[in-house]
PDB file of C-alpha atoms in Angstrom:
ATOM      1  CA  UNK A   1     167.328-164.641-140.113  1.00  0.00           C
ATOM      2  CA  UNK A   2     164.263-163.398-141.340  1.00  0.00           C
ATOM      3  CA  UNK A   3     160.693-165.260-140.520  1.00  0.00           C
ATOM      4  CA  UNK A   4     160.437-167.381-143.396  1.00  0.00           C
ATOM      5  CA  UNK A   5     164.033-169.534-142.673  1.00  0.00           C
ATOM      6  CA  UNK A   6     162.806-169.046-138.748  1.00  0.00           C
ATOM      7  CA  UNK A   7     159.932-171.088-139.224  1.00  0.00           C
ATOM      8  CA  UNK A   8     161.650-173.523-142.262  1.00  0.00           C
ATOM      9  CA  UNK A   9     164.386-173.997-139.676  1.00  0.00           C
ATOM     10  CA  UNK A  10     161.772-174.667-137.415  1.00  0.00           C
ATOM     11  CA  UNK A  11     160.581-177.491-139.612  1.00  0.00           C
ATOM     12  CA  UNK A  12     163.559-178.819-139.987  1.00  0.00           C
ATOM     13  CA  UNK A  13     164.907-179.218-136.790  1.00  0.00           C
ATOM     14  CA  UNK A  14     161.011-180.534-135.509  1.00  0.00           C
ATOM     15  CA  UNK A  15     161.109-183.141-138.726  1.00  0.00           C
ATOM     16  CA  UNK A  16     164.885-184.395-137.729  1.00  0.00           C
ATOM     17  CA  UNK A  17     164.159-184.993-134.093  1.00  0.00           C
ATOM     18  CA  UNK A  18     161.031-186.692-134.605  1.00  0.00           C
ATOM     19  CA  UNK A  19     162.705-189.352-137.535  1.00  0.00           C
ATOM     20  CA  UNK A  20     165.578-189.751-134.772  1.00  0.00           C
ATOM     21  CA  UNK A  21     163.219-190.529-132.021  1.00  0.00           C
ATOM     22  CA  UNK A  22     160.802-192.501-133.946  1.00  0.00           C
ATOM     23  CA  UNK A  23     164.121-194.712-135.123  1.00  0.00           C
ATOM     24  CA  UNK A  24     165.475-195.148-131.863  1.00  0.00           C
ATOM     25  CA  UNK A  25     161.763-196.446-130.908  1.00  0.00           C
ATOM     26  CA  UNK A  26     161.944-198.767-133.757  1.00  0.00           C
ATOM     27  CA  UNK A  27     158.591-197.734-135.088  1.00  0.00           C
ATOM     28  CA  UNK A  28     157.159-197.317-138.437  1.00  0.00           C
ATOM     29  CA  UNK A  29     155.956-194.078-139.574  1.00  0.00           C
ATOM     30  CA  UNK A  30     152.429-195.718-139.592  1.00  0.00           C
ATOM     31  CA  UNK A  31     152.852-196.890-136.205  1.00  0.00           C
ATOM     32  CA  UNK A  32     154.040-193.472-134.623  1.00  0.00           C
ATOM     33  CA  UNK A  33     151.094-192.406-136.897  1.00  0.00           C
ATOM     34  CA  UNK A  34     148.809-194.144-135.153  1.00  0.00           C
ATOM     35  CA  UNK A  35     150.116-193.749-131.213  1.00  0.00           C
ATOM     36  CA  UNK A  36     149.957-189.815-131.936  1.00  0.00           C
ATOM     37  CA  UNK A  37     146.376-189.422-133.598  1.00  0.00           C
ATOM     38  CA  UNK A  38     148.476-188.014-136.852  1.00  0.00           C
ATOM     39  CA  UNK A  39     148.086-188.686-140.352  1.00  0.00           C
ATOM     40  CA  UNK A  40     150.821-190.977-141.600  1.00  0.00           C
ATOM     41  CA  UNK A  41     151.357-188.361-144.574  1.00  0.00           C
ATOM     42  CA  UNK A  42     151.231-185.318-142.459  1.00  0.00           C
ATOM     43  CA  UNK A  43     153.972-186.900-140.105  1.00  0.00           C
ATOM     44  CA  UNK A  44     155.874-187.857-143.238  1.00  0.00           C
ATOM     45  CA  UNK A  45     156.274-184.432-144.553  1.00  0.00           C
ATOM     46  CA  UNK A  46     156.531-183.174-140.897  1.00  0.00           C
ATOM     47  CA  UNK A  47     159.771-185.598-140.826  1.00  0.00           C
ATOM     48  CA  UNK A  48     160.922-183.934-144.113  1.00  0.00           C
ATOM     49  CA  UNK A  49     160.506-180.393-143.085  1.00  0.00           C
ATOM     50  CA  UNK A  50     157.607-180.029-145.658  1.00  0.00           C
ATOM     51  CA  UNK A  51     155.005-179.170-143.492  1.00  0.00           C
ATOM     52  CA  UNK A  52     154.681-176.450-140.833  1.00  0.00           C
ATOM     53  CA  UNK A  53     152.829-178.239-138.056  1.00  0.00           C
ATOM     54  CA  UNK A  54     150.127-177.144-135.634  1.00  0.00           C
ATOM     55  CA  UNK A  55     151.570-176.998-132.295  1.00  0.00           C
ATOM     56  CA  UNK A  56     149.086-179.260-131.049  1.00  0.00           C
ATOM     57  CA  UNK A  57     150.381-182.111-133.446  1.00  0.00           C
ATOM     58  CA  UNK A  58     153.609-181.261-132.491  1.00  0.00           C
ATOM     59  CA  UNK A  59     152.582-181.737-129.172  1.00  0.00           C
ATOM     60  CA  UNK A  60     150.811-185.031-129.671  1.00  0.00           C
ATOM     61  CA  UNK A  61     154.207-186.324-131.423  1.00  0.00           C
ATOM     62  CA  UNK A  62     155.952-185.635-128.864  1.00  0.00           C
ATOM     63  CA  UNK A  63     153.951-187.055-125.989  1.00  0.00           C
ATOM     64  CA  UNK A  64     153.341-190.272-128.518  1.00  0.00           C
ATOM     65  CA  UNK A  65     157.366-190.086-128.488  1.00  0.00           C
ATOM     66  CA  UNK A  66     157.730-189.504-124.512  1.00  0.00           C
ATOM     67  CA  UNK A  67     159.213-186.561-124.611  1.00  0.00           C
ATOM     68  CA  UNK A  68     157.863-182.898-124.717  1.00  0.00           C
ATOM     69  CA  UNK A  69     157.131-179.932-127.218  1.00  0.00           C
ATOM     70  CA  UNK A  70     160.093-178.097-126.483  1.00  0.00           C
ATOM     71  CA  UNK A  71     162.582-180.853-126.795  1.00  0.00           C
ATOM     72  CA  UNK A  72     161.641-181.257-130.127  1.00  0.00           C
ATOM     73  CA  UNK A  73     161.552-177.563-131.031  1.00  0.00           C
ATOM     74  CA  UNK A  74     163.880-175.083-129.300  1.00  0.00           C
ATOM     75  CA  UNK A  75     167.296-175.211-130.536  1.00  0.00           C
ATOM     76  CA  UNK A  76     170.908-177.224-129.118  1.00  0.00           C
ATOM     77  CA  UNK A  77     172.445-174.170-127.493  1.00  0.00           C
ATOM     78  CA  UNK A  78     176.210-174.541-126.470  1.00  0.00           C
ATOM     79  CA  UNK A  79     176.863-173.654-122.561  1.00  0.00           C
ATOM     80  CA  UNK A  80     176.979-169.806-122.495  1.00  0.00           C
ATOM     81  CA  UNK A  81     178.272-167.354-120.087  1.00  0.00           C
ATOM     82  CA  UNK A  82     176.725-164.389-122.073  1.00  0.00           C
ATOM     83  CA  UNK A  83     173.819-162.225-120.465  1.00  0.00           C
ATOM     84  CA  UNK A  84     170.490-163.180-121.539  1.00  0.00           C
ATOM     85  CA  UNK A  85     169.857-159.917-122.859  1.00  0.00           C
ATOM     86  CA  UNK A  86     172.775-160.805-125.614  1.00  0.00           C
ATOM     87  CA  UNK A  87     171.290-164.289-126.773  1.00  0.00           C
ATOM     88  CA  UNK A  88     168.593-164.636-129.424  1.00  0.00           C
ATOM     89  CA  UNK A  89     165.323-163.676-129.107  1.00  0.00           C
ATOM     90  CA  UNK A  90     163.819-166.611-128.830  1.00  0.00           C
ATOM     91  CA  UNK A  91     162.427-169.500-131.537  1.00  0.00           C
ATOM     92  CA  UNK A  92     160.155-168.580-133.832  1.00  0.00           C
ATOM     93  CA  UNK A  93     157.534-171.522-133.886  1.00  0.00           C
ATOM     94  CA  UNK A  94     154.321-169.935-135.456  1.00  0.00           C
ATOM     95  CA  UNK A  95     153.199-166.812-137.953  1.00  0.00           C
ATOM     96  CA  UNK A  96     149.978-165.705-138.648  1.00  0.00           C
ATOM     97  CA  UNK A  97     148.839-163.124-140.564  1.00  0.00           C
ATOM     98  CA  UNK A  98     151.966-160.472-141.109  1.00  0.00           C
ATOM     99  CA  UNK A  99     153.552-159.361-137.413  1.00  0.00           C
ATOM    100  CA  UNK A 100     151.413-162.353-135.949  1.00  0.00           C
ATOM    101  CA  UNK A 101     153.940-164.792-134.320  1.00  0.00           C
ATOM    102  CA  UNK A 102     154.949-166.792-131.616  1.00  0.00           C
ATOM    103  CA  UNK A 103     158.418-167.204-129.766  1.00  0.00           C
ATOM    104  CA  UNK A 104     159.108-170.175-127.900  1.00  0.00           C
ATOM    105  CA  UNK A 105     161.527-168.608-125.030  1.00  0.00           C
ATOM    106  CA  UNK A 106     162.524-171.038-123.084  1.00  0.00           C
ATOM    107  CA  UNK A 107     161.125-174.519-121.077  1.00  0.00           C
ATOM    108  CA  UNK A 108     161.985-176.537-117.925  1.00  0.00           C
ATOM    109  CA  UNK A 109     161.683-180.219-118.210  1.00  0.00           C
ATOM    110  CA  UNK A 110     160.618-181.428-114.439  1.00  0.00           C
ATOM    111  CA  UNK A 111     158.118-180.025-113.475  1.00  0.00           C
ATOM    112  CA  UNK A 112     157.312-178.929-117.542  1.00  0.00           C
ATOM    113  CA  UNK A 113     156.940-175.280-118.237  1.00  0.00           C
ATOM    114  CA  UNK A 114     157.296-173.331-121.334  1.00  0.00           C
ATOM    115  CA  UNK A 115     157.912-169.742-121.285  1.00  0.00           C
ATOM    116  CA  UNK A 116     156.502-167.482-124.533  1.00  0.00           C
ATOM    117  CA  UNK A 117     156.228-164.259-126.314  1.00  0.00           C
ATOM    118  CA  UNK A 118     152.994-163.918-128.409  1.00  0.00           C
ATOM    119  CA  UNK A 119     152.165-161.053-130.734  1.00  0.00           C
ATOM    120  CA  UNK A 120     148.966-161.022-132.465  1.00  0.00           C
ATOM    121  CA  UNK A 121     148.318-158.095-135.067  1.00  0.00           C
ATOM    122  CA  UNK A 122     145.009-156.771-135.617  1.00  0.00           C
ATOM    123  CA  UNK A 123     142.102-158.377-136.148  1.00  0.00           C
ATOM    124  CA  UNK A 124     144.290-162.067-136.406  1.00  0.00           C
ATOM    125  CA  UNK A 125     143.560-164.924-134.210  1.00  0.00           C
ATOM    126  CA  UNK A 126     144.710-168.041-132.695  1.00  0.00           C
ATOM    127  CA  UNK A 127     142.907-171.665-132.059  1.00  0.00           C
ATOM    128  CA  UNK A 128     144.295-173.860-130.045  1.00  0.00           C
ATOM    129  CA  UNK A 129     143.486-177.615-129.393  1.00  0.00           C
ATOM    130  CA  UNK A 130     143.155-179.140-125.477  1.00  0.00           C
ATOM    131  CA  UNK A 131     146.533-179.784-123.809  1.00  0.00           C
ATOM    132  CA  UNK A 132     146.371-182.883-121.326  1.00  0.00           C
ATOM    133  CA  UNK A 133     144.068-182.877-118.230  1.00  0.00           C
ATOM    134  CA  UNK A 134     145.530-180.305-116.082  1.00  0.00           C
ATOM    135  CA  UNK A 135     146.989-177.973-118.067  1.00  0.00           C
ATOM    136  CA  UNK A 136     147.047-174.496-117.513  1.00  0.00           C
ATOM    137  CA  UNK A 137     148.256-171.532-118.996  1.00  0.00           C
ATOM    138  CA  UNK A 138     149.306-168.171-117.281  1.00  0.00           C
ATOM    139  CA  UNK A 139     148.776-164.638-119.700  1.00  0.00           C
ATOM    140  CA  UNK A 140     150.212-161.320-118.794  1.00  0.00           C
ATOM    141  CA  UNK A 141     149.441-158.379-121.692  1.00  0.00           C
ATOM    142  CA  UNK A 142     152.467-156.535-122.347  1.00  0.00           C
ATOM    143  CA  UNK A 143     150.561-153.787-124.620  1.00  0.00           C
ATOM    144  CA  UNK A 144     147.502-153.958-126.418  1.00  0.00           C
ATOM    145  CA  UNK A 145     144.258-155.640-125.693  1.00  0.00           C
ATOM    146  CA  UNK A 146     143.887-159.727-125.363  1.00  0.00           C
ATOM    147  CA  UNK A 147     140.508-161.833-125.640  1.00  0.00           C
ATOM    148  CA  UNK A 148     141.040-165.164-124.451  1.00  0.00           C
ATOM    149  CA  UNK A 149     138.033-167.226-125.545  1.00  0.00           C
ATOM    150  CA  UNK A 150     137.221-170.356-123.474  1.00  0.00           C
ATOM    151  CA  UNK A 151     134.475-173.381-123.417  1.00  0.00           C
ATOM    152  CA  UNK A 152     133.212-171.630-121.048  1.00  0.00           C
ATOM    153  CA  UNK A 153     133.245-167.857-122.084  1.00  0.00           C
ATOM    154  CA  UNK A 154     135.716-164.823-122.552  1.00  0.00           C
ATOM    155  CA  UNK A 155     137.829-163.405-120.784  1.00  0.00           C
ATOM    156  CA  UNK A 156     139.586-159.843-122.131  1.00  0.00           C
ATOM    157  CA  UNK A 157     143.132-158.619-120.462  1.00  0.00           C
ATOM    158  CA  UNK A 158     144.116-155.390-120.784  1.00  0.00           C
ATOM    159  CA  UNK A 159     147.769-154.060-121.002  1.00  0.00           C
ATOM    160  CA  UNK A 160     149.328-155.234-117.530  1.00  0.00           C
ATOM    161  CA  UNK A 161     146.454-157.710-116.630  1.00  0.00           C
ATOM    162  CA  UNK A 162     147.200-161.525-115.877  1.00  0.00           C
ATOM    163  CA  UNK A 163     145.099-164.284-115.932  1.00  0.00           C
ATOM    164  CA  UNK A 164     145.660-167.907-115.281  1.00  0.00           C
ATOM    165  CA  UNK A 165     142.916-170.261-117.605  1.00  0.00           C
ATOM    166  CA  UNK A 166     142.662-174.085-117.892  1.00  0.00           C
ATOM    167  CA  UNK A 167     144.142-175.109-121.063  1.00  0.00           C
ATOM    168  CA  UNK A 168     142.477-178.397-121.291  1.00  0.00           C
ATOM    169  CA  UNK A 169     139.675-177.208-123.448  1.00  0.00           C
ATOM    170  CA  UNK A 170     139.352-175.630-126.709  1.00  0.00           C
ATOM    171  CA  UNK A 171     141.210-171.935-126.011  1.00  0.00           C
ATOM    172  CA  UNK A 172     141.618-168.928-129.097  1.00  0.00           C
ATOM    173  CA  UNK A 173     143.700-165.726-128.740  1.00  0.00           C
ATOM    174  CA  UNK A 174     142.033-162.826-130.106  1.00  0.00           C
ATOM    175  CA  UNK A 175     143.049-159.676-131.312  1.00  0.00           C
ATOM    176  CA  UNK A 176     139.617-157.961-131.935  1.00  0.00           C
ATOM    177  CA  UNK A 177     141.543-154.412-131.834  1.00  0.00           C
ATOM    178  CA  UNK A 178     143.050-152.166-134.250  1.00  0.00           C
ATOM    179  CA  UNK A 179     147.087-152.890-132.594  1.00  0.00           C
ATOM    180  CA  UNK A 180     148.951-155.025-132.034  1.00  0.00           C
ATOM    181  CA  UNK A 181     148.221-157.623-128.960  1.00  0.00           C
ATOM    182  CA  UNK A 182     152.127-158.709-126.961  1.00  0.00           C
ATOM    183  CA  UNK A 183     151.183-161.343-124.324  1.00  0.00           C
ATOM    184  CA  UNK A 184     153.799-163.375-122.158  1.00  0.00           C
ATOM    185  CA  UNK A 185     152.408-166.805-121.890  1.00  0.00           C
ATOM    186  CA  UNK A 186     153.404-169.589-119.369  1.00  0.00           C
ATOM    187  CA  UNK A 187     151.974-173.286-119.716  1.00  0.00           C
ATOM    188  CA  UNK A 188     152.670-175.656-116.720  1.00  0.00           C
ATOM    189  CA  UNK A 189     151.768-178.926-117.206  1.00  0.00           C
ATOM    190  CA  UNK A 190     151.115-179.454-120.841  1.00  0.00           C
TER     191      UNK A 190
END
């Protein structure tokens, strides 16, 4: 599957969980609308796989829906047996600029952690919007060079450097470099 039906079945699967959970609430569009600080037309084309959400709205839907990010976005896997070296690589939940994206590995739901592989190419960036009170995220830089900017300043990780930054502030990723930037990313408590 290339990255164009990744992220359209990415959409899809997002839009369908949302309608079903927003259904079994016995809300309105309008009303999950409101509890999730959402445009009622941006959640209706979310819930028809038309739009290709931030994952901070997705995020806000979710909590809005009580449940979490990566219920609504990784994928119904049947029990397995296989290695985990054999399974997929992982769901493809954002693309930036060409070999920019984001793979949604894996997640626990108690406590809530979400495992990810980022790649940034060159000169692209990523802004993200505050996660809830608490939040943090843990970076490791597989190759290349990462600038995490934060409310309160940067912070630049070099290939095998870690770093563990509130994410309950405005937060970029930045590739200021002429490679490409891989980074493992963690968030607990988001």
């Amino acid at each position: 599957m290339n990255g164009a039906d990744s992220t359209a079945s990415f959409a899809a699967r997002v839009g369908e969980r949302i309608r079903q959970l927003r259904k079994r609430c016995g809300w309105s569009v309008q009303e999950l609308a409101e509890a999730s600080a959402t445009s009622r037309r941006m959640l209706t084309q979310i819930e028809l796989g038309q739009a290709n959400p931030s994952l901070a709205t997705v995020d806000r839907v979710a909590r809005a829906l009580g449940t979490d990010f990566a219920a609504l976005s990784l994928p119904d896997e049947p029990p397995s047996t296989a290695p985990q070296a054999d399974r997929a690589e992982g769901t493809l939940v954002w693309q930036g600029v060409p070999g920019s994206r984001a793979l949604l590995l894996g997640a626990t739901s108690d406590p809530r952690a979400e495992l990810w592989r980022w790649t940034l190419a060159p000169h692209d960036r990523y802004d993200a919007e505050p996660d809830r009170p608490g939040a943090q995220e843990v970076h490791h830089v597989l190759a290349g060079t990462l600038t995490l900017v934060l409310e309160t300043g940067s912070l630049v990780l070099r290939t095998g450097q870690s770093a563990v930054v509130a994410s309950d502030q405005d937060y970029s990723y930045v590739n200021d470099g002429d490679e490409p930037v891989t980074f493992m990313r963690v968030v607990a408590g988001a």
